[in-house]
Tab-separated table of C-alpha atoms in Angstrom:
chain	number	residue	atom	x	y	z
H	1	UNK	CA	-91.174	27.997	77.252
H	2	UNK	CA	-88.421	25.733	75.899
H	3	UNK	CA	-87.446	22.179	76.923
H	4	UNK	CA	-84.745	21.547	79.375
H	5	UNK	CA	-81.138	22.513	78.349
H	6	UNK	CA	-79.248	19.420	77.204
H	7	UNK	CA	-76.015	18.325	78.956
H	8	UNK	CA	-72.695	19.928	77.817
H	9	UNK	CA	-71.404	16.475	77.126
H	10	UNK	CA	-74.111	15.503	74.703
H	11	UNK	CA	-73.136	13.571	71.545
H	12	UNK	CA	-73.910	15.497	68.314
H	13	UNK	CA	-75.103	14.232	65.021
H	14	UNK	CA	-77.067	15.666	62.101
H	15	UNK	CA	-79.895	13.061	62.114
H	16	UNK	CA	-81.096	10.670	64.729
H	17	UNK	CA	-83.099	7.840	63.701
H	18	UNK	CA	-85.077	5.842	66.273
H	19	UNK	CA	-85.402	2.219	65.356
H	20	UNK	CA	-83.652	-0.224	63.105
H	21	UNK	CA	-86.492	-2.111	61.366
H	22	UNK	CA	-87.744	-1.646	57.862
H	23	UNK	CA	-88.326	2.005	58.218
H	24	UNK	CA	-85.083	2.828	60.148
H	25	UNK	CA	-82.880	1.176	57.643
H	26	UNK	CA	-84.812	2.738	54.790
H	27	UNK	CA	-84.203	6.263	56.282
H	28	UNK	CA	-80.476	5.390	56.767
H	29	UNK	CA	-80.208	4.234	53.151
H	30	UNK	CA	-81.705	7.427	51.783
H	31	UNK	CA	-79.378	9.502	53.971
H	32	UNK	CA	-76.395	7.546	53.031
H	33	UNK	CA	-77.385	8.093	49.277
H	34	UNK	CA	-77.274	11.766	49.919
H	35	UNK	CA	-73.979	11.612	51.492
H	36	UNK	CA	-73.978	15.221	53.123
H	37	UNK	CA	-75.365	14.429	56.658
H	38	UNK	CA	-74.120	12.315	59.518
H	39	UNK	CA	-76.691	9.899	61.196
H	40	UNK	CA	-77.003	7.630	64.066
H	41	UNK	CA	-79.639	4.971	64.709
H	42	UNK	CA	-80.739	4.246	68.255
H	43	UNK	CA	-82.106	0.737	68.756
H	44	UNK	CA	-83.523	-0.652	71.984
H	45	UNK	CA	-82.904	-4.330	70.686
H	46	UNK	CA	-79.731	-6.093	70.108
H	47	UNK	CA	-80.345	-6.556	66.395
H	48	UNK	CA	-81.947	-4.998	63.392
H	49	UNK	CA	-85.336	-6.148	62.195
H	50	UNK	CA	-87.858	-4.479	64.447
H	51	UNK	CA	-91.088	-6.552	64.408
H	52	UNK	CA	-89.236	-9.269	62.333
H	53	UNK	CA	-86.774	-9.662	65.173
H	54	UNK	CA	-89.431	-9.610	68.010
H	55	UNK	CA	-91.958	-11.972	66.467
H	56	UNK	CA	-90.538	-15.532	66.566
H	57	UNK	CA	-93.777	-17.484	66.986
H	58	UNK	CA	-94.040	-20.851	65.073
H	59	UNK	CA	-95.276	-20.177	61.487
H	60	UNK	CA	-94.393	-16.567	61.482
H	61	UNK	CA	-94.311	-15.278	57.775
H	62	UNK	CA	-95.227	-12.375	55.683
H	63	UNK	CA	-98.561	-12.090	53.854
H	64	UNK	CA	-97.135	-10.137	50.921
H	65	UNK	CA	-94.794	-11.844	48.380
H	66	UNK	CA	-91.090	-11.491	49.406
H	67	UNK	CA	-89.858	-9.995	46.062
H	68	UNK	CA	-92.271	-7.167	46.806
H	69	UNK	CA	-92.002	-7.045	50.688
H	70	UNK	CA	-88.334	-5.807	50.379
H	71	UNK	CA	-86.526	-2.629	49.122
H	72	UNK	CA	-86.476	-1.651	45.570
H	73	UNK	CA	-82.939	-0.569	46.112
H	74	UNK	CA	-81.800	-3.859	47.325
H	75	UNK	CA	-83.779	-6.686	45.716
H	76	UNK	CA	-82.912	-10.174	46.798
H	77	UNK	CA	-82.563	-12.782	43.992
H	78	UNK	CA	-82.304	-15.471	46.622
H	79	UNK	CA	-85.661	-15.732	48.214
H	80	UNK	CA	-86.460	-19.269	48.908
H	81	UNK	CA	-90.344	-18.758	49.171
H	82	UNK	CA	-93.068	-16.544	47.536
H	83	UNK	CA	-94.144	-15.740	51.059
H	84	UNK	CA	-91.052	-15.547	53.086
H	85	UNK	CA	-90.857	-16.698	56.810
H	86	UNK	CA	-89.627	-14.581	59.690
H	87	UNK	CA	-85.996	-16.137	59.746
H	88	UNK	CA	-85.603	-15.367	55.950
H	89	UNK	CA	-86.816	-11.755	56.314
H	90	UNK	CA	-84.677	-11.043	59.353
H	91	UNK	CA	-81.717	-12.480	57.478
H	92	UNK	CA	-82.517	-10.101	54.484
H	93	UNK	CA	-82.553	-7.031	56.886
H	94	UNK	CA	-79.203	-8.101	58.521
H	95	UNK	CA	-77.698	-8.353	55.156
H	96	UNK	CA	-78.971	-5.046	54.053
H	97	UNK	CA	-77.656	-3.266	57.037
H	98	UNK	CA	-74.327	-4.775	56.562
H	99	UNK	CA	-73.940	-4.558	52.798
H	100	UNK	CA	-75.034	-0.887	52.708
H	101	UNK	CA	-72.775	0.042	55.646
H	102	UNK	CA	-75.649	1.110	57.912
H	103	UNK	CA	-74.918	-1.355	60.766
H	104	UNK	CA	-71.882	0.531	61.958
H	105	UNK	CA	-74.089	3.528	62.539
H	106	UNK	CA	-76.413	1.648	64.978
H	107	UNK	CA	-76.131	1.817	68.636
H	108	UNK	CA	-77.906	-1.428	69.876
H	109	UNK	CA	-79.372	-1.998	73.394
H	110	UNK	CA	-80.044	1.655	73.461
H	111	UNK	CA	-83.608	2.686	74.756
H	112	UNK	CA	-84.824	6.215	74.162
H	113	UNK	CA	-86.864	7.582	76.994
H	114	UNK	CA	-87.617	11.329	75.877
H	115	UNK	CA	-87.007	13.564	72.955
H	116	UNK	CA	-87.425	17.284	73.378
H	117	UNK	CA	-87.193	20.113	70.833
H	118	UNK	CA	-84.799	22.943	72.094
H	119	UNK	CA	-86.004	26.155	70.776
H	120	UNK	CA	-82.943	28.129	71.668
H	121	UNK	CA	-80.378	25.708	70.051
H	122	UNK	CA	-82.901	24.615	67.281
H	123	UNK	CA	-82.011	21.044	68.005
H	124	UNK	CA	-83.509	17.886	69.236
H	125	UNK	CA	-82.451	16.600	72.667
H	126	UNK	CA	-82.881	12.872	73.078
H	127	UNK	CA	-82.101	11.032	76.252
H	128	UNK	CA	-81.681	7.330	76.614
H	129	UNK	CA	-82.130	4.968	79.483
H	130	UNK	CA	-78.390	4.597	80.088
H	131	UNK	CA	-78.176	8.355	81.095
H	132	UNK	CA	-76.722	9.461	77.687
H	133	UNK	CA	-77.817	12.576	75.898
H	134	UNK	CA	-77.898	12.966	72.086
H	135	UNK	CA	-78.436	16.162	70.172
H	136	UNK	CA	-79.480	16.211	66.405
H	137	UNK	CA	-80.987	18.909	63.926
H	138	UNK	CA	-83.382	16.229	62.565
H	139	UNK	CA	-85.257	13.470	64.337
H	140	UNK	CA	-86.695	10.465	62.577
H	141	UNK	CA	-89.091	8.318	64.486
H	142	UNK	CA	-88.975	4.904	62.790
H	143	UNK	CA	-90.390	2.868	65.662
H	144	UNK	CA	-93.042	1.180	63.761
H	145	UNK	CA	-96.680	0.564	64.742
H	146	UNK	CA	-96.601	-3.313	65.232
H	147	UNK	CA	-94.369	-3.752	68.282
H	148	UNK	CA	-96.408	-3.053	71.400
H	149	UNK	CA	-98.491	-6.220	72.199
H	150	UNK	CA	-102.072	-5.753	73.261
H	151	UNK	CA	-102.602	-7.896	76.228
H	152	UNK	CA	-106.202	-8.257	77.164
H	153	UNK	CA	-106.999	-7.911	80.849
H	154	UNK	CA	-108.940	-11.066	81.511
H	155	UNK	CA	-110.676	-11.470	84.805
H	156	UNK	CA	-108.867	-13.767	87.011
H	157	UNK	CA	-105.845	-14.040	84.807
H	158	UNK	CA	-103.607	-13.541	87.923
H	159	UNK	CA	-104.949	-16.941	89.261
H	160	UNK	CA	-103.866	-18.936	86.229
H	161	UNK	CA	-101.205	-21.529	87.309
H	162	UNK	CA	-99.930	-22.261	83.799
H	163	UNK	CA	-97.841	-20.312	81.258
H	164	UNK	CA	-99.197	-17.205	79.828
H	165	UNK	CA	-97.625	-15.257	76.899
H	166	UNK	CA	-98.400	-13.148	73.796
H	167	UNK	CA	-97.349	-14.258	70.244
H	168	UNK	CA	-95.189	-11.299	69.942
H	169	UNK	CA	-93.222	-12.569	72.987
H	170	UNK	CA	-93.342	-16.202	72.347
H	171	UNK	CA	-91.993	-18.246	75.155
H	172	UNK	CA	-89.872	-20.968	73.376
H	173	UNK	CA	-89.048	-22.527	76.758
H	174	UNK	CA	-92.784	-23.679	77.137
H	175	UNK	CA	-93.129	-27.028	75.641
H	176	UNK	CA	-96.705	-27.462	74.108
H	177	UNK	CA	-96.373	-31.116	73.663
H	178	UNK	CA	-99.603	-32.871	75.035
H	179	UNK	CA	-100.657	-29.605	76.664
H	180	UNK	CA	-104.157	-28.126	76.877
H	181	UNK	CA	-103.809	-24.772	75.094
H	182	UNK	CA	-106.128	-21.922	75.071
H	183	UNK	CA	-105.715	-19.262	72.226
H	184	UNK	CA	-107.227	-15.975	72.668
H	185	UNK	CA	-107.773	-14.148	69.372
H	186	UNK	CA	-107.882	-15.038	65.634
H	187	UNK	CA	-105.914	-12.305	63.800
H	188	UNK	CA	-103.104	-12.369	61.446
H	189	UNK	CA	-100.665	-13.900	64.111
H	190	UNK	CA	-103.099	-16.663	65.290
H	191	UNK	CA	-103.925	-18.038	61.961
H	192	UNK	CA	-100.166	-18.664	61.538
H	193	UNK	CA	-99.316	-20.230	64.797
H	194	UNK	CA	-102.483	-22.241	65.432
H	195	UNK	CA	-101.585	-24.587	62.561
H	196	UNK	CA	-98.137	-24.700	63.563
H	197	UNK	CA	-98.860	-25.865	67.171
H	198	UNK	CA	-102.084	-27.781	66.632
H	199	UNK	CA	-100.510	-31.283	66.334
H	200	UNK	CA	-98.383	-30.853	69.335
H	201	UNK	CA	-101.316	-30.201	71.713
H	202	UNK	CA	-103.701	-32.419	73.568
H	203	UNK	CA	-106.371	-29.969	73.451
H	204	UNK	CA	-106.637	-26.598	71.562
H	205	UNK	CA	-109.434	-24.092	72.448
H	206	UNK	CA	-109.500	-21.036	70.193
H	207	UNK	CA	-111.528	-18.153	71.507
H	208	UNK	CA	-112.845	-16.122	68.566
H	209	UNK	CA	-114.438	-12.706	68.937
H	210	UNK	CA	-114.791	-11.973	65.258
H	211	UNK	CA	-114.324	-14.326	62.367
H	212	UNK	CA	-111.679	-13.181	59.983
H	213	UNK	CA	-112.018	-13.256	56.193
H	214	UNK	CA	-109.498	-15.696	54.879
H	215	UNK	CA	-108.237	-16.458	51.378
H	216	UNK	CA	-106.012	-19.418	50.267
H	217	UNK	CA	-102.243	-18.897	50.499
H	218	UNK	CA	-100.790	-19.871	47.308
H	219	UNK	CA	-97.226	-20.228	48.571
H	220	UNK	CA	-94.293	-22.090	46.736
H	221	UNK	CA	-90.521	-22.559	46.916
H	222	UNK	CA	-88.500	-20.800	44.305
H	223	UNK	CA	-86.301	-23.391	42.446
H	224	UNK	CA	-82.528	-23.030	42.249
H	225	UNK	CA	-82.782	-22.441	38.492
H	226	UNK	CA	-85.233	-19.450	39.154
H	227	UNK	CA	-82.809	-18.037	41.828
H	228	UNK	CA	-79.920	-18.464	39.440
H	229	UNK	CA	-81.819	-16.449	36.825
H	230	UNK	CA	-82.642	-13.692	39.202
H	231	UNK	CA	-78.982	-13.329	40.224
H	232	UNK	CA	-77.820	-13.094	36.650
H	233	UNK	CA	-80.603	-10.953	35.360
H	234	UNK	CA	-81.556	-7.592	37.202
H	235	UNK	CA	-84.351	-7.114	34.532
H	236	UNK	CA	-86.133	-10.204	35.485
H	237	UNK	CA	-85.906	-9.129	39.151
H	238	UNK	CA	-87.532	-5.907	38.310
H	239	UNK	CA	-90.034	-7.437	36.008
H	240	UNK	CA	-91.093	-10.072	38.755
H	241	UNK	CA	-91.335	-7.291	41.316
H	242	UNK	CA	-93.397	-5.005	39.029
H	243	UNK	CA	-95.799	-7.778	38.148
H	244	UNK	CA	-96.396	-8.468	41.679
H	245	UNK	CA	-96.971	-4.801	42.446
H	246	UNK	CA	-99.515	-4.309	39.858
H	247	UNK	CA	-101.461	-7.411	40.870
H	248	UNK	CA	-101.786	-6.151	44.313
H	249	UNK	CA	-102.353	-2.421	43.433
H	250	UNK	CA	-105.368	-3.450	41.302
H	251	UNK	CA	-107.049	-4.396	44.462
H	252	UNK	CA	-107.047	-0.790	45.841
H	253	UNK	CA	-110.320	0.173	44.245
H	254	UNK	CA	-112.121	-2.549	45.999
H	255	UNK	CA	-111.096	-1.221	49.330
H	256	UNK	CA	-111.300	2.520	48.701
H	257	UNK	CA	-113.813	3.414	46.110
H	258	UNK	CA	-115.792	0.511	44.397
H	259	UNK	CA	-116.494	-2.221	46.949
H	260	UNK	CA	-118.241	-4.279	44.277
H	261	UNK	CA	-114.782	-5.132	42.880
H	262	UNK	CA	-114.281	-7.210	46.104
H	263	UNK	CA	-116.903	-9.594	44.695
H	264	UNK	CA	-114.408	-12.060	43.188
H	265	UNK	CA	-112.233	-11.927	46.406
H	266	UNK	CA	-115.289	-12.568	48.452
H	267	UNK	CA	-116.357	-15.581	46.309
H	268	UNK	CA	-112.846	-16.857	46.627
H	269	UNK	CA	-112.797	-16.682	50.296
H	270	UNK	CA	-116.299	-18.201	50.627
H	271	UNK	CA	-115.530	-21.169	48.414
H	272	UNK	CA	-112.289	-21.581	50.503
H	273	UNK	CA	-114.212	-21.789	53.737
H	274	UNK	CA	-116.824	-24.124	52.056
H	275	UNK	CA	-114.213	-26.428	50.672
H	276	UNK	CA	-112.114	-26.675	53.906
H	277	UNK	CA	-114.689	-26.781	56.469
H	278	UNK	CA	-117.575	-29.335	55.660
H	279	UNK	CA	-119.326	-29.183	59.143
H	280	UNK	CA	-122.122	-26.461	58.687
H	281	UNK	CA	-122.148	-25.698	62.408
H	282	UNK	CA	-118.435	-24.787	62.363
H	283	UNK	CA	-118.673	-23.162	59.016
H	284	UNK	CA	-121.331	-20.858	60.352
H	285	UNK	CA	-119.031	-19.806	63.195
H	286	UNK	CA	-116.226	-19.010	60.853
H	287	UNK	CA	-118.343	-16.920	58.493
H	288	UNK	CA	-117.794	-13.220	58.897
H	289	UNK	CA	-120.795	-10.915	59.584
H	290	UNK	CA	-119.144	-7.720	57.870
H	291	UNK	CA	-117.994	-6.853	54.344
H	292	UNK	CA	-114.752	-8.427	53.183
H	293	UNK	CA	-111.758	-6.149	53.619
H	294	UNK	CA	-113.296	-4.052	56.597
H	295	UNK	CA	-110.902	-5.777	58.872
H	296	UNK	CA	-107.468	-7.110	57.682
H	297	UNK	CA	-107.855	-9.703	54.798
H	298	UNK	CA	-105.893	-12.833	55.774
H	299	UNK	CA	-104.403	-15.653	53.930
H	300	UNK	CA	-103.831	-19.223	54.915
H	301	UNK	CA	-104.439	-22.684	53.508
H	302	UNK	CA	-103.762	-24.288	56.853
H	303	UNK	CA	-105.863	-22.510	59.449
H	304	UNK	CA	-109.350	-24.027	58.522
H	305	UNK	CA	-108.042	-27.624	58.512
H	306	UNK	CA	-106.406	-26.973	62.006
H	307	UNK	CA	-109.825	-26.065	63.522
H	308	UNK	CA	-111.516	-29.254	62.042
H	309	UNK	CA	-109.290	-31.572	64.106
H	310	UNK	CA	-111.184	-33.519	66.788
H	311	UNK	CA	-109.110	-32.187	69.669
H	312	UNK	CA	-109.877	-28.477	68.825
H	313	UNK	CA	-112.796	-26.292	69.923
H	314	UNK	CA	-113.618	-22.995	68.274
H	315	UNK	CA	-115.318	-20.816	71.022
H	316	UNK	CA	-117.355	-17.787	69.901
H	317	UNK	CA	-118.594	-16.931	73.320
H	318	UNK	CA	-116.666	-14.322	75.199
H	319	UNK	CA	-114.318	-14.949	78.126
H	320	UNK	CA	-115.941	-14.488	81.444
H	321	UNK	CA	-113.028	-15.514	83.693
H	322	UNK	CA	-109.839	-17.385	83.998
H	323	UNK	CA	-109.472	-19.854	86.762
H	324	UNK	CA	-106.382	-21.757	88.087
H	325	UNK	CA	-106.469	-24.394	85.233
H	326	UNK	CA	-109.145	-23.424	82.914
H	327	UNK	CA	-111.016	-20.579	81.020
H	328	UNK	CA	-114.662	-20.033	81.536
H	329	UNK	CA	-116.669	-18.636	78.568
H	330	UNK	CA	-119.651	-16.322	78.916
H	331	UNK	CA	-122.021	-19.088	78.111
H	332	UNK	CA	-120.830	-21.083	81.173
H	333	UNK	CA	-118.637	-23.453	79.253
H	334	UNK	CA	-115.324	-24.446	80.937
H	335	UNK	CA	-112.158	-25.320	78.882
H	336	UNK	CA	-109.185	-26.861	80.636
H	337	UNK	CA	-105.969	-25.180	79.969
H	338	UNK	CA	-102.203	-25.642	80.829
H	339	UNK	CA	-101.151	-22.555	78.680
H	340	UNK	CA	-102.814	-19.346	77.422
H	341	UNK	CA	-101.409	-17.849	74.420
H	342	UNK	CA	-102.641	-14.280	73.233
H	343	UNK	CA	-103.082	-13.809	69.526
H	344	UNK	CA	-104.592	-10.346	70.145
H	345	UNK	CA	-102.279	-8.060	67.953
H	346	UNK	CA	-100.756	-4.692	68.842
H	347	UNK	CA	-101.616	-1.376	70.221
H	348	UNK	CA	-101.018	0.340	66.842
H	349	UNK	CA	-103.050	3.499	67.824
H	350	UNK	CA	-100.492	4.532	70.618
H	351	UNK	CA	-97.324	3.124	69.275
H	352	UNK	CA	-95.927	6.471	68.035
H	353	UNK	CA	-96.281	8.126	71.486
H	354	UNK	CA	-94.760	5.384	73.602
H	355	UNK	CA	-91.448	7.574	73.767
H	356	UNK	CA	-92.425	10.996	74.863
H	357	UNK	CA	-91.787	13.401	72.128
H	358	UNK	CA	-92.103	17.045	73.015
H	359	UNK	CA	-92.232	19.830	70.395
H	360	UNK	CA	-92.522	23.639	70.622
H	361	UNK	CA	-93.267	24.849	74.098
H	362	UNK	CA	-92.846	21.342	75.397
H	363	UNK	CA	-96.208	20.123	74.013
H	364	UNK	CA	-96.131	16.259	73.963
H	365	UNK	CA	-97.069	14.599	70.750
H	366	UNK	CA	-99.604	12.438	72.681
H	367	UNK	CA	-101.459	15.531	73.871
H	368	UNK	CA	-101.615	16.876	70.415
H	369	UNK	CA	-103.080	13.772	69.249
H	370	UNK	CA	-105.915	13.578	72.000
H	371	UNK	CA	-108.395	12.884	69.210
H	372	UNK	CA	-106.164	10.226	67.360
H	373	UNK	CA	-102.900	10.509	65.501
H	374	UNK	CA	-102.727	12.845	62.453
H	375	UNK	CA	-99.791	14.352	60.437
H	376	UNK	CA	-99.315	15.923	56.961
H	377	UNK	CA	-98.642	13.115	54.375
H	378	UNK	CA	-98.256	10.826	57.605
H	379	UNK	CA	-94.770	12.234	57.909
H	380	UNK	CA	-94.512	15.787	59.458
H	381	UNK	CA	-96.589	17.436	62.337
H	382	UNK	CA	-97.294	20.991	62.974
H	383	UNK	CA	-95.578	22.173	66.177
H	384	UNK	CA	-92.691	19.679	65.800
H	385	UNK	CA	-89.964	20.990	63.628
H	386	UNK	CA	-87.513	18.884	61.821
H	387	UNK	CA	-89.417	15.718	62.966
H	388	UNK	CA	-90.273	13.051	60.527
H	389	UNK	CA	-92.424	9.955	61.192
H	390	UNK	CA	-92.022	6.865	59.204
H	391	UNK	CA	-94.963	4.602	59.173
H	392	UNK	CA	-96.654	7.503	60.443
H	393	UNK	CA	-100.707	8.201	60.716
H	394	UNK	CA	-102.553	6.964	57.647
H	395	UNK	CA	-99.723	5.418	55.757
H	396	UNK	CA	-100.659	1.925	56.431
H	397	UNK	CA	-102.074	-0.333	53.544
H	398	UNK	CA	-104.923	-2.970	53.151
H	399	UNK	CA	-103.687	-4.139	49.702
H	400	UNK	CA	-100.003	-3.731	48.892
H	401	UNK	CA	-96.575	-3.684	50.326
H	402	UNK	CA	-95.944	-1.394	53.233
H	403	UNK	CA	-92.290	-1.422	52.180
H	404	UNK	CA	-93.279	0.559	49.017
H	405	UNK	CA	-94.735	3.323	51.244
H	406	UNK	CA	-91.960	3.175	53.717
H	407	UNK	CA	-89.564	3.973	50.757
H	408	UNK	CA	-91.739	6.835	49.464
H	409	UNK	CA	-91.804	8.308	53.063
H	410	UNK	CA	-88.000	7.902	53.460
H	411	UNK	CA	-87.349	9.602	50.128
H	412	UNK	CA	-89.792	12.503	51.128
H	413	UNK	CA	-87.935	12.933	54.367
H	414	UNK	CA	-84.560	13.111	52.643
H	415	UNK	CA	-85.990	15.798	50.290
H	416	UNK	CA	-87.363	17.719	53.246
H	417	UNK	CA	-84.031	17.747	54.973
H	418	UNK	CA	-82.443	18.899	51.643
H	419	UNK	CA	-84.944	21.783	51.464
H	420	UNK	CA	-84.328	22.722	54.979
H	421	UNK	CA	-80.669	23.301	54.327
H	422	UNK	CA	-77.675	22.703	56.510
H	423	UNK	CA	-78.866	24.975	59.346
H	424	UNK	CA	-82.562	25.253	58.511
H	425	UNK	CA	-85.741	24.414	60.476
H	426	UNK	CA	-88.553	23.084	58.734
H	427	UNK	CA	-92.197	22.889	60.078
H	428	UNK	CA	-95.456	22.059	58.263
H	429	UNK	CA	-98.096	24.705	58.451
H	430	UNK	CA	-101.142	23.976	60.746
H	431	UNK	CA	-103.585	24.751	57.881
H	432	UNK	CA	-101.838	22.447	55.428
H	433	UNK	CA	-102.022	19.674	57.944
H	434	UNK	CA	-105.665	20.346	58.735
H	435	UNK	CA	-106.415	20.417	54.923
H	436	UNK	CA	-104.637	17.286	54.317
H	437	UNK	CA	-106.392	15.376	57.081
H	438	UNK	CA	-109.806	16.675	56.119
H	439	UNK	CA	-109.100	15.262	52.656
H	440	UNK	CA	-108.065	12.037	54.136
H	441	UNK	CA	-111.198	11.516	56.472
H	442	UNK	CA	-113.459	12.556	53.558
H	443	UNK	CA	-111.846	9.866	51.460
H	444	UNK	CA	-111.963	7.262	54.203
H	445	UNK	CA	-115.545	7.769	55.110
H	446	UNK	CA	-116.769	5.765	52.032
H	447	UNK	CA	-114.054	3.043	52.205
H	448	UNK	CA	-114.904	-0.520	53.258
H	449	UNK	CA	-112.761	0.007	56.379
H	450	UNK	CA	-115.245	2.533	57.681
H	451	UNK	CA	-118.448	1.517	55.901
H	452	UNK	CA	-118.119	-2.199	55.944
H	453	UNK	CA	-119.845	-2.818	59.313
H	454	UNK	CA	-116.899	-3.683	61.562
H	455	UNK	CA	-114.801	-2.155	64.271
H	456	UNK	CA	-111.036	-2.648	63.787
H	457	UNK	CA	-107.627	-1.740	65.071
H	458	UNK	CA	-107.416	0.857	62.176
H	459	UNK	CA	-109.752	3.079	64.013
H	460	UNK	CA	-109.133	5.231	66.967
H	461	UNK	CA	-111.201	3.778	69.809
H	462	UNK	CA	-112.596	7.048	71.055
H	463	UNK	CA	-113.486	8.909	67.889
H	464	UNK	CA	-113.807	6.032	65.477
H	465	UNK	CA	-111.624	7.824	62.993
H	466	UNK	CA	-109.342	5.667	60.806
H	467	UNK	CA	-105.836	6.868	61.737
H	468	UNK	CA	-103.841	4.132	60.286
H	469	UNK	CA	-104.649	3.506	56.675
H	470	UNK	CA	-104.016	5.381	53.310
H	471	UNK	CA	-107.285	5.701	51.310
H	472	UNK	CA	-105.984	5.716	47.852
H	473	UNK	CA	-103.573	3.888	45.576
H	474	UNK	CA	-99.841	3.457	46.706
H	475	UNK	CA	-99.099	5.254	43.370
H	476	UNK	CA	-101.017	8.322	44.517
H	477	UNK	CA	-98.979	8.451	47.644
H	478	UNK	CA	-95.741	8.119	45.908
H	479	UNK	CA	-96.835	11.034	43.494
H	480	UNK	CA	-97.563	13.244	46.365
H	481	UNK	CA	-94.290	12.526	48.087
H	482	UNK	CA	-92.276	13.048	44.945
H	483	UNK	CA	-91.830	16.723	45.541
H	484	UNK	CA	-91.942	19.138	48.661
H	485	UNK	CA	-94.767	21.323	48.420
H	486	UNK	CA	-92.907	24.344	49.657
H	487	UNK	CA	-95.991	26.616	50.344
H	488	UNK	CA	-97.104	23.949	53.012
H	489	UNK	CA	-94.037	24.627	54.993
H	490	UNK	CA	-92.487	27.165	57.316
H	491	UNK	CA	-88.709	27.261	56.610
H	492	UNK	CA	-86.359	28.522	59.145
H	493	UNK	CA	-89.358	28.976	61.474
């Protein structure tokens, strides 16, 4: 059985890249460097940036230092803050696309609705919502994992008479001035936007299911003199980046092998909470009941002070129902609300299968991942020839810059394409994929993410397997992707 025959008027290219965020631009940059293959990026939005284009909520910023949360091949001497805000990161990505000549390869406002491997022509056939058909020898899924908002289904939400929106789809037309606002969720987005909106609201009710571990955010502005030095001296840019990299890399052991090394971080977080929250009752509500690092470790110096304001309630009871103008907690308490904002994160587990991708014999990627996503080096999947996933399964991090991993994957993708040859077909062997994932899950079982006493979005909700995080140092991943282990692949399969 093969996929449906593509239309005769399909547009042909060597490589199709789905998505123009950090991953898609990195893939394009690596292909441009190789210089032998044509590529096209299909982007559903009207601009580059991915999650940094979509997330425009107040206070949106990165929690990795900007000199590190950027490409090694395009270091920016002009970062204004150590932790860059969303507008500055989006501007960096726009400039990167333009300066590297990538933007001209992007087809914006183009939504992919399916991708099928055609066994006869040994090509990927990709359909878009506008009715167009594309053919490519290689398909790169760079759609990311943090772009499908997780909207909770609250009983009675359809009866609410005010505005309801998710932080990832912020309604900027909704004026929060003197409004009674209910915030559902206390994850990475909420701890940024809550301090940004708190002083505008008449009443703020924050519904917390699980208290996060939070350490101080030591942000600062870079001076004009510092930026001038970085512009003039590439060595200083590399030295700054390297220093930040190793500071973060040293934290890996506390997450993946020796949790006792998290002691200083836990002491910092505990002291931070004690210093900023004097009320013992509120402090108790904000004290996590699981090991630090089990859920995403957050940074903020403004979140706790926001919760201590007199017009703010931290609600630790669950939500029983939503009424026309209020939210009812499971303990019977009622909280008046004119606006409900979800800070409930993303559906990361299903993000890579939102677009139907069908491999050999028309098997959907989602069906192959019935027990949760898995791939070889998080990049290639048995049964899906010439397909490469960026930000694929188990390539996420809890301690360092995701952009480092993205670059390693993009370089590996380019090496695989070079090994496949101009007319080749490359597919990872099933045995190699199984062995790799047995190694992963064996390593993950003793990490703080699995043994730290929590459930998180890192884990498949059915099996409990951690399908998102890499359980070793980023250097170890970089080393494993430096070369293509040819015995693990079928070539011209």
